[in-house]
PDB file of C-alpha atoms in Angstrom:
ATOM      1  CA  MET A   1     -35.919  68.484   0.902  1.00  0.00           C
ATOM      2  CA  GLU A   2     -36.078  72.009   2.244  1.00  0.00           C
ATOM      3  CA  LEU A   3     -35.693  72.187   6.023  1.00  0.00           C
ATOM      4  CA  ASN A   4     -38.253  73.956   8.156  1.00  0.00           C
ATOM      5  CA  PHE A   5     -37.018  76.323  10.863  1.00  0.00           C
ATOM      6  CA  VAL A   6     -37.321  73.815  13.726  1.00  0.00           C
ATOM      7  CA  SER A   7     -35.422  71.170  11.773  1.00  0.00           C
ATOM      8  CA  PHE A   8     -32.720  73.637  10.733  1.00  0.00           C
ATOM      9  CA  LEU A   9     -32.253  74.648  14.386  1.00  0.00           C
ATOM     10  CA  TYR A  10     -32.017  71.048  15.602  1.00  0.00           C
ATOM     11  CA  VAL A  11     -29.629  70.033  12.815  1.00  0.00           C
ATOM     12  CA  ILE A  12     -27.261  72.797  13.925  1.00  0.00           C
ATOM     13  CA  LEU A  13     -27.688  71.862  17.594  1.00  0.00           C
ATOM     14  CA  THR A  14     -27.136  68.171  16.867  1.00  0.00           C
ATOM     15  CA  TYR A  15     -23.913  68.692  14.929  1.00  0.00           C
ATOM     16  CA  ALA A  16     -22.707  71.174  17.567  1.00  0.00           C
ATOM     17  CA  ALA A  17     -23.480  68.761  20.418  1.00  0.00           C
ATOM     18  CA  PHE A  18     -21.584  65.887  18.789  1.00  0.00           C
ATOM     19  CA  ILE A  19     -18.609  68.114  17.954  1.00  0.00           C
ATOM     20  CA  ILE A  20     -18.428  69.310  21.569  1.00  0.00           C
ATOM     21  CA  LEU A  21     -18.752  65.729  22.795  1.00  0.00           C
ATOM     22  CA  ILE A  22     -16.035  64.306  20.531  1.00  0.00           C
ATOM     23  CA  VAL A  23     -13.595  67.206  20.935  1.00  0.00           C
ATOM     24  CA  GLY A  24     -14.226  67.273  24.688  1.00  0.00           C
ATOM     25  CA  LEU A  25     -13.544  63.556  25.091  1.00  0.00           C
ATOM     26  CA  ILE A  26     -10.380  63.756  22.982  1.00  0.00           C
ATOM     27  CA  TRP A  27      -9.214  66.684  25.111  1.00  0.00           C
ATOM     28  CA  LYS A  28      -9.871  64.671  28.273  1.00  0.00           C
ATOM     29  CA  ILE A  29      -7.903  61.722  26.923  1.00  0.00           C
ATOM     30  CA  ILE A  30      -4.953  63.989  26.115  1.00  0.00           C
ATOM     31  CA  VAL A  31      -5.049  65.551  29.587  1.00  0.00           C
ATOM     32  CA  TYR A  32      -5.253  62.155  31.294  1.00  0.00           C
ATOM     33  CA  SER A  33      -2.448  60.679  29.193  1.00  0.00           C
ATOM     34  CA  LYS A  34      -0.124  63.604  29.880  1.00  0.00           C
ATOM     35  CA  THR A  35      -0.697  63.684  33.638  1.00  0.00           C
ATOM     36  CA  PRO A  36       2.538  62.417  35.241  1.00  0.00           C
ATOM     37  CA  MET A  37       2.595  60.007  38.170  1.00  0.00           C
ATOM     38  CA  CYS A  38       5.661  60.540  40.338  1.00  0.00           C
ATOM     39  CA  VAL A  39       5.303  57.310  42.292  1.00  0.00           C
ATOM     40  CA  LYS A  40       3.572  53.983  41.799  1.00  0.00           C
ATOM     41  CA  ILE A  41       0.260  54.024  43.670  1.00  0.00           C
ATOM     42  CA  ALA A  42      -1.467  50.823  42.631  1.00  0.00           C
ATOM     43  CA  LEU A  43      -4.482  49.980  44.785  1.00  0.00           C
ATOM     44  CA  THR A  44      -3.425  46.813  46.583  1.00  0.00           C
ATOM     45  CA  PRO A  45      -3.907  43.925  46.428  1.00  0.00           C
ATOM     46  CA  ALA A  46      -3.056  44.581  42.781  1.00  0.00           C
ATOM     47  CA  PRO A  47      -1.981  42.340  39.895  1.00  0.00           C
ATOM     48  CA  LYS A  48       1.733  41.999  39.250  1.00  0.00           C
ATOM     49  CA  THR A  49       1.449  41.622  35.464  1.00  0.00           C
ATOM     50  CA  LYS A  50      -0.023  43.724  32.652  1.00  0.00           C
ATOM     51  CA  GLY A  51      -2.379  40.888  31.790  1.00  0.00           C
ATOM     52  CA  GLY A  52      -3.659  40.978  35.341  1.00  0.00           C
ATOM     53  CA  VAL A  53      -4.193  44.733  35.040  1.00  0.00           C
ATOM     54  CA  VAL A  54      -6.324  44.198  31.915  1.00  0.00           C
ATOM     55  CA  ILE A  55      -8.456  41.651  33.757  1.00  0.00           C
ATOM     56  CA  ARG A  56      -8.778  43.987  36.733  1.00  0.00           C
ATOM     57  CA  LEU A  57      -9.958  46.860  34.534  1.00  0.00           C
ATOM     58  CA  LEU A  58     -12.470  44.586  32.809  1.00  0.00           C
ATOM     59  CA  GLU A  59     -13.820  43.528  36.205  1.00  0.00           C
ATOM     60  CA  GLU A  60     -14.298  47.184  37.127  1.00  0.00           C
ATOM     61  CA  VAL A  61     -15.901  48.127  33.812  1.00  0.00           C
ATOM     62  CA  LEU A  62     -18.181  45.099  33.506  1.00  0.00           C
ATOM     63  CA  PHE A  63     -19.008  44.372  37.147  1.00  0.00           C
ATOM     64  CA  LEU A  64     -18.049  47.463  39.240  1.00  0.00           C
ATOM     65  CA  LYS A  65     -16.053  45.118  41.463  1.00  0.00           C
ATOM     66  CA  THR A  66     -14.641  47.733  43.858  1.00  0.00           C
ATOM     67  CA  LEU A  67     -18.075  49.244  44.479  1.00  0.00           C
ATOM     68  CA  PHE A  68     -19.500  45.765  45.091  1.00  0.00           C
ATOM     69  CA  LYS A  69     -16.921  45.159  47.811  1.00  0.00           C
ATOM     70  CA  SER A  70     -17.420  48.534  49.464  1.00  0.00           C
ATOM     71  CA  ASN A  71     -21.203  49.053  49.359  1.00  0.00           C
ATOM     72  CA  LYS A  72     -23.519  46.379  47.986  1.00  0.00           C
ATOM     73  CA  ALA A  73     -26.690  48.484  48.311  1.00  0.00           C
ATOM     74  CA  THR A  74     -25.186  51.250  46.189  1.00  0.00           C
ATOM     75  CA  TRP A  75     -23.746  48.658  43.819  1.00  0.00           C
ATOM     76  CA  ILE A  76     -27.220  47.265  43.062  1.00  0.00           C
ATOM     77  CA  GLY A  77     -28.612  50.660  42.057  1.00  0.00           C
ATOM     78  CA  SER A  78     -25.495  51.657  40.155  1.00  0.00           C
ATOM     79  CA  TYR A  79     -25.119  48.346  38.345  1.00  0.00           C
ATOM     80  CA  VAL A  80     -28.773  48.236  37.283  1.00  0.00           C
ATOM     81  CA  PHE A  81     -28.409  51.778  35.943  1.00  0.00           C
ATOM     82  CA  HIS A  82     -25.207  51.097  34.002  1.00  0.00           C
ATOM     83  CA  VAL A  83     -26.516  47.886  32.422  1.00  0.00           C
ATOM     84  CA  SER A  84     -29.905  49.439  31.600  1.00  0.00           C
ATOM     85  CA  PHE A  85     -28.303  52.578  30.185  1.00  0.00           C
ATOM     86  CA  ALA A  86     -25.973  50.512  27.980  1.00  0.00           C
ATOM     87  CA  VAL A  87     -28.872  48.407  26.668  1.00  0.00           C
ATOM     88  CA  VAL A  88     -31.004  51.505  25.977  1.00  0.00           C
ATOM     89  CA  ILE A  89     -28.161  53.164  24.045  1.00  0.00           C
ATOM     90  CA  LEU A  90     -27.579  49.970  22.020  1.00  0.00           C
ATOM     91  CA  GLN A  91     -31.315  49.658  21.400  1.00  0.00           C
ATOM     92  CA  HIS A  92     -31.465  53.225  20.082  1.00  0.00           C
ATOM     93  CA  ILE A  93     -28.512  52.647  17.759  1.00  0.00           C
ATOM     94  CA  LEU A  94     -29.952  49.418  16.352  1.00  0.00           C
ATOM     95  CA  ARG A  95     -33.448  50.877  16.120  1.00  0.00           C
ATOM     96  CA  HIS A  96     -32.536  53.998  14.164  1.00  0.00           C
ATOM     97  CA  TYR A  97     -29.414  53.124  12.205  1.00  0.00           C
ATOM     98  CA  VAL A  98     -30.596  49.782  10.858  1.00  0.00           C
ATOM     99  CA  TYR A  99     -32.875  51.708   8.496  1.00  0.00           C
ATOM    100  CA  ASP A 100     -30.495  52.169   5.555  1.00  0.00           C
ATOM    101  CA  PHE A 101     -29.233  48.592   5.716  1.00  0.00           C
ATOM    102  CA  TYR A 102     -32.743  47.343   4.939  1.00  0.00           C
ATOM    103  CA  TYR A 103     -33.669  50.133   2.510  1.00  0.00           C
ATOM    104  CA  GLY A 104     -36.622  51.212   4.583  1.00  0.00           C
ATOM    105  CA  HIS A 105     -38.044  47.694   4.927  1.00  0.00           C
ATOM    106  CA  PRO A 106     -36.762  46.419   8.309  1.00  0.00           C
ATOM    107  CA  PRO A 107     -36.900  42.730   9.313  1.00  0.00           C
ATOM    108  CA  THR A 108     -39.576  41.300  11.594  1.00  0.00           C
ATOM    109  CA  TRP A 109     -37.381  41.593  14.706  1.00  0.00           C
ATOM    110  CA  TYR A 110     -37.119  45.356  14.167  1.00  0.00           C
ATOM    111  CA  ASP A 111     -40.195  46.252  16.239  1.00  0.00           C
ATOM    112  CA  THR A 112     -39.185  43.985  19.144  1.00  0.00           C
ATOM    113  CA  LEU A 113     -36.540  46.561  20.012  1.00  0.00           C
ATOM    114  CA  ILE A 114     -39.230  48.913  21.322  1.00  0.00           C
ATOM    115  CA  PRO A 115     -40.474  46.683  24.196  1.00  0.00           C
ATOM    116  CA  ILE A 116     -36.857  45.867  25.059  1.00  0.00           C
ATOM    117  CA  GLY A 117     -36.213  49.596  25.319  1.00  0.00           C
ATOM    118  CA  VAL A 118     -39.294  50.026  27.519  1.00  0.00           C
ATOM    119  CA  ILE A 119     -38.219  47.313  29.985  1.00  0.00           C
ATOM    120  CA  PHE A 120     -34.692  48.612  30.392  1.00  0.00           C
ATOM    121  CA  GLY A 121     -35.891  52.222  30.288  1.00  0.00           C
ATOM    122  CA  VAL A 122     -38.102  51.554  33.312  1.00  0.00           C
ATOM    123  CA  LEU A 123     -35.232  49.789  35.108  1.00  0.00           C
ATOM    124  CA  MET A 124     -32.943  52.715  34.340  1.00  0.00           C
ATOM    125  CA  LEU A 125     -35.486  55.212  35.666  1.00  0.00           C
ATOM    126  CA  LEU A 126     -36.060  53.242  38.897  1.00  0.00           C
ATOM    127  CA  SER A 127     -32.329  52.893  39.524  1.00  0.00           C
ATOM    128  CA  LEU A 128     -31.812  56.628  38.976  1.00  0.00           C
ATOM    129  CA  LEU A 129     -34.603  57.476  41.421  1.00  0.00           C
ATOM    130  CA  TYR A 130     -32.939  55.171  43.952  1.00  0.00           C
ATOM    131  CA  LEU A 131     -29.540  56.831  43.455  1.00  0.00           C
ATOM    132  CA  LEU A 132     -31.131  60.284  43.790  1.00  0.00           C
ATOM    133  CA  ALA A 133     -32.947  59.270  46.985  1.00  0.00           C
ATOM    134  CA  ARG A 134     -29.649  57.964  48.334  1.00  0.00           C
ATOM    135  CA  ARG A 135     -28.022  61.362  47.804  1.00  0.00           C
ATOM    136  CA  ILE A 136     -30.936  63.150  49.440  1.00  0.00           C
ATOM    137  CA  PHE A 137     -31.609  60.930  52.450  1.00  0.00           C
ATOM    138  CA  VAL A 138     -28.315  59.206  53.304  1.00  0.00           C
ATOM    139  CA  GLU A 139     -26.546  61.781  55.442  1.00  0.00           C
ATOM    140  CA  LYS A 140     -22.934  60.780  54.755  1.00  0.00           C
ATOM    141  CA  VAL A 141     -23.615  60.744  50.995  1.00  0.00           C
ATOM    142  CA  LYS A 142     -25.499  64.031  51.138  1.00  0.00           C
ATOM    143  CA  LEU A 143     -22.519  65.581  52.938  1.00  0.00           C
ATOM    144  CA  VAL A 144     -20.167  64.962  49.997  1.00  0.00           C
ATOM    145  CA  SER A 145     -22.693  65.703  47.226  1.00  0.00           C
ATOM    146  CA  TYR A 146     -22.471  68.806  45.069  1.00  0.00           C
ATOM    147  CA  PHE A 147     -24.925  70.509  42.725  1.00  0.00           C
ATOM    148  CA  SER A 148     -23.410  68.651  39.766  1.00  0.00           C
ATOM    149  CA  ASP A 149     -24.169  65.304  41.421  1.00  0.00           C
ATOM    150  CA  TYR A 150     -27.861  66.175  41.683  1.00  0.00           C
ATOM    151  CA  PHE A 151     -27.979  67.831  38.263  1.00  0.00           C
ATOM    152  CA  ILE A 152     -26.773  64.820  36.317  1.00  0.00           C
ATOM    153  CA  LEU A 153     -29.189  62.478  38.114  1.00  0.00           C
ATOM    154  CA  ILE A 154     -32.132  64.826  37.537  1.00  0.00           C
ATOM    155  CA  LEU A 155     -31.146  65.281  33.876  1.00  0.00           C
ATOM    156  CA  LEU A 156     -30.970  61.516  33.304  1.00  0.00           C
ATOM    157  CA  ILE A 157     -34.293  61.034  35.112  1.00  0.00           C
ATOM    158  CA  ALA A 158     -35.902  63.697  32.920  1.00  0.00           C
ATOM    159  CA  ILE A 159     -34.513  61.987  29.793  1.00  0.00           C
ATOM    160  CA  GLY A 160     -35.905  58.645  30.968  1.00  0.00           C
ATOM    161  CA  ILE A 161     -39.346  60.069  31.775  1.00  0.00           C
ATOM    162  CA  ALA A 162     -39.551  61.918  28.454  1.00  0.00           C
ATOM    163  CA  GLY A 163     -38.422  58.842  26.522  1.00  0.00           C
ATOM    164  CA  LEU A 164     -40.966  56.559  28.190  1.00  0.00           C
ATOM    165  CA  SER A 165     -43.661  59.201  27.749  1.00  0.00           C
ATOM    166  CA  GLU A 166     -43.186  58.968  23.981  1.00  0.00           C
ATOM    167  CA  ILE A 167     -44.243  55.323  24.121  1.00  0.00           C
ATOM    168  CA  PHE A 168     -47.014  55.596  26.715  1.00  0.00           C
ATOM    169  CA  PHE A 169     -48.622  58.938  25.815  1.00  0.00           C
ATOM    170  CA  ILE A 170     -48.173  59.328  22.062  1.00  0.00           C
ATOM    171  CA  PRO A 171     -50.872  57.458  20.080  1.00  0.00           C
ATOM    172  CA  ASP A 172     -49.516  54.392  18.275  1.00  0.00           C
ATOM    173  CA  ALA A 173     -50.020  55.786  14.774  1.00  0.00           C
ATOM    174  CA  GLU A 174     -48.319  59.058  15.680  1.00  0.00           C
ATOM    175  CA  PHE A 175     -45.508  57.234  17.467  1.00  0.00           C
ATOM    176  CA  GLN A 176     -44.791  55.022  14.456  1.00  0.00           C
ATOM    177  CA  LYS A 177     -44.737  58.127  12.277  1.00  0.00           C
ATOM    178  CA  VAL A 178     -42.236  59.786  14.636  1.00  0.00           C
ATOM    179  CA  VAL A 179     -39.992  56.719  14.713  1.00  0.00           C
ATOM    180  CA  THR A 180     -40.021  56.270  10.944  1.00  0.00           C
ATOM    181  CA  GLN A 181     -39.239  59.943  10.352  1.00  0.00           C
ATOM    182  CA  LEU A 182     -36.516  59.746  12.978  1.00  0.00           C
ATOM    183  CA  ASP A 183     -34.898  56.796  11.189  1.00  0.00           C
ATOM    184  CA  VAL A 184     -34.538  58.912   8.084  1.00  0.00           C
ATOM    185  CA  TYR A 185     -33.430  61.985  10.044  1.00  0.00           C
ATOM    186  CA  PHE A 186     -30.537  60.216  11.803  1.00  0.00           C
ATOM    187  CA  ASN A 187     -29.352  58.356   8.724  1.00  0.00           C
ATOM    188  CA  ARG A 188     -29.374  61.540   6.649  1.00  0.00           C
ATOM    189  CA  LEU A 189     -27.432  63.358   9.352  1.00  0.00           C
ATOM    190  CA  LEU A 190     -24.647  60.795   8.973  1.00  0.00           C
ATOM    191  CA  LEU A 191     -24.563  61.489   5.241  1.00  0.00           C
ATOM    192  CA  PHE A 192     -24.608  65.266   5.826  1.00  0.00           C
ATOM    193  CA  HIS A 193     -27.876  65.542   3.909  1.00  0.00           C
ATOM    194  CA  PRO A 194     -30.235  66.500   6.753  1.00  0.00           C
ATOM    195  CA  THR A 195     -33.972  66.196   6.490  1.00  0.00           C
ATOM    196  CA  ASN A 196     -36.824  67.408   8.685  1.00  0.00           C
ATOM    197  CA  ILE A 197     -36.985  66.232  12.286  1.00  0.00           C
ATOM    198  CA  PRO A 198     -40.214  64.958  13.921  1.00  0.00           C
ATOM    199  CA  THR A 199     -41.977  67.872  15.603  1.00  0.00           C
ATOM    200  CA  ASN A 200     -43.932  65.990  18.267  1.00  0.00           C
ATOM    201  CA  PRO A 201     -43.422  68.078  21.456  1.00  0.00           C
ATOM    202  CA  ILE A 202     -42.731  65.076  23.717  1.00  0.00           C
ATOM    203  CA  PHE A 203     -40.090  63.805  21.303  1.00  0.00           C
ATOM    204  CA  LEU A 204     -38.507  67.255  20.989  1.00  0.00           C
ATOM    205  CA  LEU A 205     -38.321  67.528  24.779  1.00  0.00           C
ATOM    206  CA  HIS A 206     -36.630  64.121  25.000  1.00  0.00           C
ATOM    207  CA  TYR A 207     -34.241  64.945  22.159  1.00  0.00           C
ATOM    208  CA  THR A 208     -33.344  68.366  23.597  1.00  0.00           C
ATOM    209  CA  LEU A 209     -32.481  66.819  26.960  1.00  0.00           C
ATOM    210  CA  VAL A 210     -30.286  64.233  25.205  1.00  0.00           C
ATOM    211  CA  LEU A 211     -28.400  67.006  23.389  1.00  0.00           C
ATOM    212  CA  ILE A 212     -27.833  68.768  26.729  1.00  0.00           C
ATOM    213  CA  LEU A 213     -26.465  65.497  28.105  1.00  0.00           C
ATOM    214  CA  LEU A 214     -24.064  65.083  25.171  1.00  0.00           C
ATOM    215  CA  VAL A 215     -22.689  68.589  25.660  1.00  0.00           C
ATOM    216  CA  TYR A 216     -22.386  68.128  29.427  1.00  0.00           C
ATOM    217  CA  ILE A 217     -20.573  64.767  29.386  1.00  0.00           C
ATOM    218  CA  PRO A 218     -16.980  66.022  28.765  1.00  0.00           C
ATOM    219  CA  PHE A 219     -17.296  68.541  31.599  1.00  0.00           C
ATOM    220  CA  SER A 220     -18.861  66.210  34.165  1.00  0.00           C
ATOM    221  CA  LYS A 221     -18.140  63.135  36.234  1.00  0.00           C
ATOM    222  CA  LEU A 222     -19.769  61.079  33.479  1.00  0.00           C
ATOM    223  CA  VAL A 223     -16.395  61.151  31.747  1.00  0.00           C
ATOM    224  CA  HIS A 224     -15.349  58.460  34.231  1.00  0.00           C
ATOM    225  CA  PHE A 225     -16.146  55.895  31.529  1.00  0.00           C
ATOM    226  CA  ILE A 226     -12.882  57.069  29.946  1.00  0.00           C
ATOM    227  CA  GLY A 227     -11.054  58.164  33.077  1.00  0.00           C
ATOM    228  CA  ILE A 228     -11.207  54.703  34.632  1.00  0.00           C
ATOM    229  CA  PHE A 229      -8.680  53.432  32.079  1.00  0.00           C
ATOM    230  CA  PHE A 230      -6.235  56.161  33.150  1.00  0.00           C
ATOM    231  CA  SER A 231      -6.716  55.662  36.892  1.00  0.00           C
ATOM    232  CA  PRO A 232      -3.242  54.894  38.308  1.00  0.00           C
ATOM    233  CA  THR A 233      -4.707  52.988  41.232  1.00  0.00           C
ATOM    234  CA  LEU A 234      -6.232  50.541  38.757  1.00  0.00           C
ATOM    235  CA  ASN A 235      -3.930  50.509  35.724  1.00  0.00           C
ATOM    236  CA  MET A 236      -0.601  50.053  37.515  1.00  0.00           C
ATOM    237  CA  THR A 237       1.082  46.736  38.286  1.00  0.00           C
ATOM    238  CA  ASP A 238       2.124  46.087  41.875  1.00  0.00           C
ATOM    239  CA  ASN A 239       5.760  45.268  41.140  1.00  0.00           C
ATOM    240  CA  PRO A 240       7.887  48.126  42.581  1.00  0.00           C
ATOM    241  CA  ARG A 241      10.325  45.643  44.121  1.00  0.00           C
ATOM    242  CA  GLU A 242      10.783  43.628  40.944  1.00  0.00           C
ATOM    243  CA  GLU A 243      10.949  46.648  38.627  1.00  0.00           C
ATOM    244  CA  ARG A 244      11.827  50.177  39.647  1.00  0.00           C
ATOM    245  CA  TYR A 245       9.182  52.664  38.573  1.00  0.00           C
ATOM    246  CA  TYR A 246      10.404  55.670  36.623  1.00  0.00           C
ATOM    247  CA  ASN A 247       8.430  58.269  34.712  1.00  0.00           C
ATOM    248  CA  GLU A 248      10.494  60.864  32.878  1.00  0.00           C
ATOM    249  CA  LYS A 249       7.412  63.090  32.577  1.00  0.00           C
ATOM    250  CA  ALA A 250       7.471  63.473  36.342  1.00  0.00           C
ATOM    251  CA  ASP A 251      11.057  64.784  36.459  1.00  0.00           C
ATOM    252  CA  ARG A 252      11.460  68.068  38.284  1.00  0.00           C
ATOM    253  CA  PRO A 253      14.520  70.307  38.212  1.00  0.00           C
ATOM    254  CA  THR A 254      16.584  70.209  41.420  1.00  0.00           C
ATOM    255  CA  ILE A 255      17.458  73.417  43.199  1.00  0.00           C
TER     256      ILE A 255
END
């Protein structure tokens, strides 16, 4: 199928966004892994075994344990956002990439993914508005907030509003047409045989904002979903007395 101009532009932008995202994340991992730690700085009380460190990291990733202990009000908003965001991403993946596995004839549970996305999309939007209000109205948080902190929240809010608007403001017949065409578009992108993208303006706004997010992730604080595994305060065992800590990467020439 011959691509129209809009589709050709978005195919290029999509591939470019994913390349920047993947290369950027790999670069971050390399930087984190090569950063030397001269001394052991585990955040105590810390586990004394590597198995304990794994459990501690899982507690942080799955439950935001440290944030829960320090500020429960912030933890509620942050945890609702993270869970909702994860569910929405999973819902999108299942919704659009299940297409080829069923040869264009999805099972009956296929359409139930849309209301699930709506519920968690609304929760995500509400939690983001709460986190933004916290940065604006809580003085001690506002004091340490930068432009990037506001930008990422506003970008995610805009993505959420645009995504929900597709469901609430696009007529059902048109929405089903967009979703079906999008199934084909994403699957063909994976096979490097792109086809035309849906041209509904609300969808294109939502999709454009998502591409901006993908490009921005490696250069923002959102990369903490990788950085947490390299955080020395969390990934170090608290056993300096039992085992002397030595990192040859941290050696410095003596004068």
